[in-house]
Amino acid sequence: MSTQDIQQLIDFISQSGLDEVNIETTDLKISVKRYGTASPVAQLSPTTVAPVPAPVPVAAPSVSAPAPAVAASQPSAAPASTSNYVTIKSPMIGTFYRSSSPETPSFVEVGDNVSEGKVVCIIEAMKLFNEIESEVSGRIVKVLVENATPVEYDQPLFLVEPI
């Protein structure tokens, strides 16, 4: 695992909202932990000699800066929602896609009626594409996430007016 791979992993974990991640391969063992609002602490224990501790100090400043911005942007969107709407939320961490490929139309658009079980989007997680189905019947009022952007667990994706 290269230093750039480790940096990307730490950045992904910091945006995911997870407090602890452990990854172990035959060559490398990585444990990343985050406590409260402090920057995450990463411990690297390579089983083979490799210059991997260097990215840890670099990762801490870049990780701590985006986290408050993400947290600040989410609450501002929540109060704007009306109380009679139902929110379809992300069941996992991954990348949100509105359609199955760039050439195909979106699964749903604002104003479309959806029924319970209808696919509304896809979330890619670890090279797997997971279809996300509506848990409620109603009309799509608002799409809360831009196409091809990362989403976190339990992040609101759509507002639905139940029927």
mmCIF file of C-alpha atoms in Angstrom:
data_model
loop_
_atom_site.group_PDB
_atom_site.id
_atom_site.type_symbol
_atom_site.label_atom_id
_atom_site.label_comp_id
_atom_site.label_asym_id
_atom_site.label_seq_id
_atom_site.Cartn_x
_atom_site.Cartn_y
_atom_site.Cartn_z
ATOM 1 C CA MET A 1 0.000 0.000 0.000
ATOM 2 C CA SER A 2 1.513 3.301 -1.065
ATOM 3 C CA THR A 3 1.565 6.465 1.004
ATOM 4 C CA GLN A 4 -0.966 8.003 -1.375
ATOM 5 C CA ASP A 5 -3.304 5.011 -0.856
ATOM 6 C CA ILE A 6 -3.018 5.429 2.915
ATOM 7 C CA GLN A 7 -3.692 9.178 2.620
ATOM 8 C CA GLN A 8 -6.796 8.510 0.498
ATOM 9 C CA LEU A 9 -7.976 5.886 2.983
ATOM 10 C CA ILE A 10 -7.577 8.289 5.907
ATOM 11 C CA ASP A 11 -9.411 11.051 3.988
ATOM 12 C CA PHE A 12 -12.262 8.654 3.093
ATOM 13 C CA ILE A 13 -12.587 7.471 6.699
ATOM 14 C CA SER A 14 -12.597 11.052 8.008
ATOM 15 C CA GLN A 15 -15.483 11.949 5.681
ATOM 16 C CA SER A 16 -17.397 8.755 6.444
ATOM 17 C CA GLY A 17 -18.173 9.556 10.063
ATOM 18 C CA LEU A 18 -16.701 6.293 11.344
ATOM 19 C CA ASP A 19 -14.884 6.441 14.668
ATOM 20 C CA GLU A 20 -12.661 3.398 14.180
ATOM 21 C CA VAL A 21 -11.449 1.291 11.241
ATOM 22 C CA ASN A 22 -9.042 -1.651 11.269
ATOM 23 C CA ILE A 23 -7.583 -3.057 8.050
ATOM 24 C CA GLU A 24 -5.165 -5.957 7.984
ATOM 25 C CA THR A 25 -3.438 -7.557 5.017
ATOM 26 C CA THR A 26 -0.501 -9.924 4.814
ATOM 27 C CA ASP A 27 1.871 -6.963 4.433
ATOM 28 C CA LEU A 28 0.243 -4.228 6.484
ATOM 29 C CA LYS A 29 -1.975 -3.574 9.476
ATOM 30 C CA ILE A 30 -3.720 -0.189 9.749
ATOM 31 C CA SER A 31 -5.789 1.018 12.675
ATOM 32 C CA VAL A 32 -7.457 4.449 12.426
ATOM 33 C CA LYS A 33 -9.329 5.840 15.437
ATOM 34 C CA ARG A 34 -11.089 9.146 15.956
ATOM 35 C CA TYR A 35 -11.977 10.454 19.411
ATOM 36 C CA GLY A 36 -14.542 13.236 19.853
ATOM 37 C CA THR A 37 -13.725 16.355 17.849
ATOM 38 C CA ALA A 38 -9.967 15.833 17.840
ATOM 39 C CA SER A 39 -8.150 14.764 14.698
ATOM 40 C CA PRO A 40 -8.005 11.049 14.003
ATOM 41 C CA VAL A 41 -5.001 9.123 15.211
ATOM 42 C CA ALA A 42 -3.595 6.586 12.803
ATOM 43 C CA GLN A 43 -1.330 3.770 13.883
ATOM 44 C CA LEU A 44 0.532 1.881 11.211
ATOM 45 C CA SER A 45 2.225 -1.412 12.002
ATOM 46 C CA PRO A 46 3.842 -2.792 8.864
ATOM 47 C CA THR A 47 4.940 -6.410 8.993
ATOM 48 C CA THR A 48 7.530 -5.579 6.353
ATOM 49 C CA VAL A 49 9.770 -2.548 6.505
ATOM 50 C CA ALA A 50 8.118 0.302 4.608
ATOM 51 C CA PRO A 51 8.245 4.109 4.960
ATOM 52 C CA VAL A 52 4.553 4.518 5.891
ATOM 53 C CA PRO A 53 4.511 6.659 9.086
ATOM 54 C CA ALA A 54 5.243 9.829 7.070
ATOM 55 C CA PRO A 55 1.655 10.490 5.819
ATOM 56 C CA VAL A 56 0.134 10.472 9.308
ATOM 57 C CA PRO A 57 1.225 14.017 10.286
ATOM 58 C CA VAL A 58 0.187 15.295 6.844
ATOM 59 C CA ALA A 59 -3.251 13.633 7.120
ATOM 60 C CA ALA A 60 -4.229 15.184 10.452
ATOM 61 C CA PRO A 61 -4.467 18.839 9.307
ATOM 62 C CA SER A 62 -6.254 18.013 6.048
ATOM 63 C CA VAL A 63 -8.700 15.695 7.814
ATOM 64 C CA SER A 64 -9.680 18.114 10.572
ATOM 65 C CA ALA A 65 -10.468 21.026 8.235
ATOM 66 C CA PRO A 66 -13.157 19.383 6.015
ATOM 67 C CA ALA A 67 -14.992 17.645 8.871
ATOM 68 C CA PRO A 68 -16.533 20.813 10.401
ATOM 69 C CA ALA A 69 -17.517 22.098 6.949
ATOM 70 C CA VAL A 70 -19.441 18.894 6.206
ATOM 71 C CA ALA A 71 -21.110 18.972 9.611
ATOM 72 C CA ALA A 72 -22.033 22.628 9.210
ATOM 73 C CA SER A 73 -23.588 22.155 5.772
ATOM 74 C CA GLN A 74 -25.891 19.295 6.781
ATOM 75 C CA PRO A 75 -27.831 21.002 9.604
ATOM 76 C CA SER A 76 -28.576 24.009 7.398
ATOM 77 C CA ALA A 77 -30.316 21.716 4.886
ATOM 78 C CA ALA A 78 -32.367 19.878 7.522
ATOM 79 C CA PRO A 79 -34.428 22.812 8.870
ATOM 80 C CA ALA A 80 -35.484 23.733 5.333
ATOM 81 C CA SER A 81 -37.420 20.464 5.013
ATOM 82 C CA THR A 82 -41.125 20.475 5.786
ATOM 83 C CA SER A 83 -42.299 18.212 8.590
ATOM 84 C CA ASN A 84 -44.866 16.342 6.455
ATOM 85 C CA TYR A 85 -42.178 15.013 4.091
ATOM 86 C CA VAL A 86 -40.505 11.625 4.484
ATOM 87 C CA THR A 87 -36.751 11.430 3.975
ATOM 88 C CA ILE A 88 -35.116 8.590 2.059
ATOM 89 C CA LYS A 89 -31.700 8.157 3.673
ATOM 90 C CA SER A 90 -28.527 6.407 2.609
ATOM 91 C CA PRO A 91 -28.208 2.953 4.182
ATOM 92 C CA MET A 92 -24.427 2.969 3.655
ATOM 93 C CA ILE A 93 -21.305 4.964 2.903
ATOM 94 C CA GLY A 94 -20.425 5.264 -0.769
ATOM 95 C CA THR A 95 -20.866 7.285 -3.949
ATOM 96 C CA PHE A 96 -24.388 8.373 -4.918
ATOM 97 C CA TYR A 97 -25.542 7.938 -8.524
ATOM 98 C CA ARG A 98 -28.944 9.003 -9.867
ATOM 99 C CA SER A 99 -28.820 6.554 -12.810
ATOM 100 C CA SER A 100 -27.243 3.209 -13.673
ATOM 101 C CA SER A 101 -24.919 4.792 -16.256
ATOM 102 C CA PRO A 102 -24.182 8.276 -17.611
ATOM 103 C CA GLU A 103 -26.148 7.525 -20.800
ATOM 104 C CA THR A 104 -29.366 6.444 -19.058
ATOM 105 C CA PRO A 105 -31.955 8.762 -17.493
ATOM 106 C CA SER A 106 -32.172 9.199 -13.717
ATOM 107 C CA PHE A 107 -34.176 6.634 -11.776
ATOM 108 C CA VAL A 108 -36.378 9.431 -10.388
ATOM 109 C CA GLU A 109 -36.808 13.157 -10.979
ATOM 110 C CA VAL A 110 -38.475 15.835 -8.854
ATOM 111 C CA GLY A 111 -42.239 15.432 -9.289
ATOM 112 C CA ASP A 112 -42.092 11.683 -10.071
ATOM 113 C CA ASN A 113 -44.328 9.338 -8.124
ATOM 114 C CA VAL A 114 -42.563 6.435 -6.451
ATOM 115 C CA SER A 115 -43.987 3.333 -4.874
ATOM 116 C CA GLU A 116 -42.522 1.330 -2.036
ATOM 117 C CA GLY A 117 -39.703 -0.842 -3.409
ATOM 118 C CA LYS A 118 -38.973 1.300 -6.508
ATOM 119 C CA VAL A 119 -35.265 1.905 -7.155
ATOM 120 C CA VAL A 120 -34.490 5.612 -6.623
ATOM 121 C CA CYS A 121 -30.676 5.622 -6.902
ATOM 122 C CA ILE A 122 -27.493 3.558 -6.735
ATOM 123 C CA ILE A 123 -24.769 3.790 -4.123
ATOM 124 C CA GLU A 124 -21.360 2.418 -5.041
ATOM 125 C CA ALA A 125 -19.435 1.018 -2.105
ATOM 126 C CA MET A 126 -16.155 -0.848 -2.567
ATOM 127 C CA LYS A 127 -16.769 -1.420 -6.299
ATOM 128 C CA LEU A 128 -20.260 -2.836 -5.646
ATOM 129 C CA PHE A 129 -23.298 -1.010 -6.995
ATOM 130 C CA ASN A 130 -26.217 -1.202 -4.555
ATOM 131 C CA GLU A 131 -29.712 -0.257 -5.699
ATOM 132 C CA ILE A 132 -31.489 1.866 -3.102
ATOM 133 C CA GLU A 133 -35.250 1.378 -3.016
ATOM 134 C CA SER A 134 -37.920 3.720 -1.727
ATOM 135 C CA GLU A 135 -39.364 2.754 1.620
ATOM 136 C CA VAL A 136 -42.472 4.880 1.094
ATOM 137 C CA SER A 137 -44.974 5.612 -1.662
ATOM 138 C CA GLY A 138 -45.255 9.244 -2.651
ATOM 139 C CA ARG A 139 -43.991 12.063 -4.857
ATOM 140 C CA ILE A 140 -40.318 13.099 -5.025
ATOM 141 C CA VAL A 141 -40.182 16.696 -3.781
ATOM 142 C CA LYS A 142 -36.432 17.292 -3.674
ATOM 143 C CA VAL A 143 -33.158 15.538 -4.500
ATOM 144 C CA LEU A 144 -30.770 16.432 -1.677
ATOM 145 C CA VAL A 145 -27.505 15.042 -3.122
ATOM 146 C CA GLU A 146 -25.624 15.861 -6.320
ATOM 147 C CA ASN A 147 -24.925 13.016 -8.736
ATOM 148 C CA ALA A 148 -21.570 11.191 -8.335
ATOM 149 C CA THR A 149 -20.834 12.630 -4.883
ATOM 150 C CA PRO A 150 -19.862 10.763 -1.708
ATOM 151 C CA VAL A 151 -22.589 10.101 0.851
ATOM 152 C CA GLU A 152 -22.440 8.997 4.464
ATOM 153 C CA TYR A 153 -24.507 6.476 6.362
ATOM 154 C CA ASP A 154 -27.966 7.857 7.199
ATOM 155 C CA GLN A 155 -27.444 10.974 5.041
ATOM 156 C CA PRO A 156 -30.721 12.290 3.560
ATOM 157 C CA LEU A 157 -30.946 11.632 -0.194
ATOM 158 C CA PHE A 158 -34.529 12.506 -1.203
ATOM 159 C CA LEU A 159 -37.582 14.247 0.268
ATOM 160 C CA VAL A 160 -40.847 12.433 -0.511
ATOM 161 C CA GLU A 161 -44.376 13.702 -0.017
ATOM 162 C CA PRO A 162 -46.290 10.582 1.069
ATOM 163 C CA ILE A 163 -49.582 9.719 -0.624
#
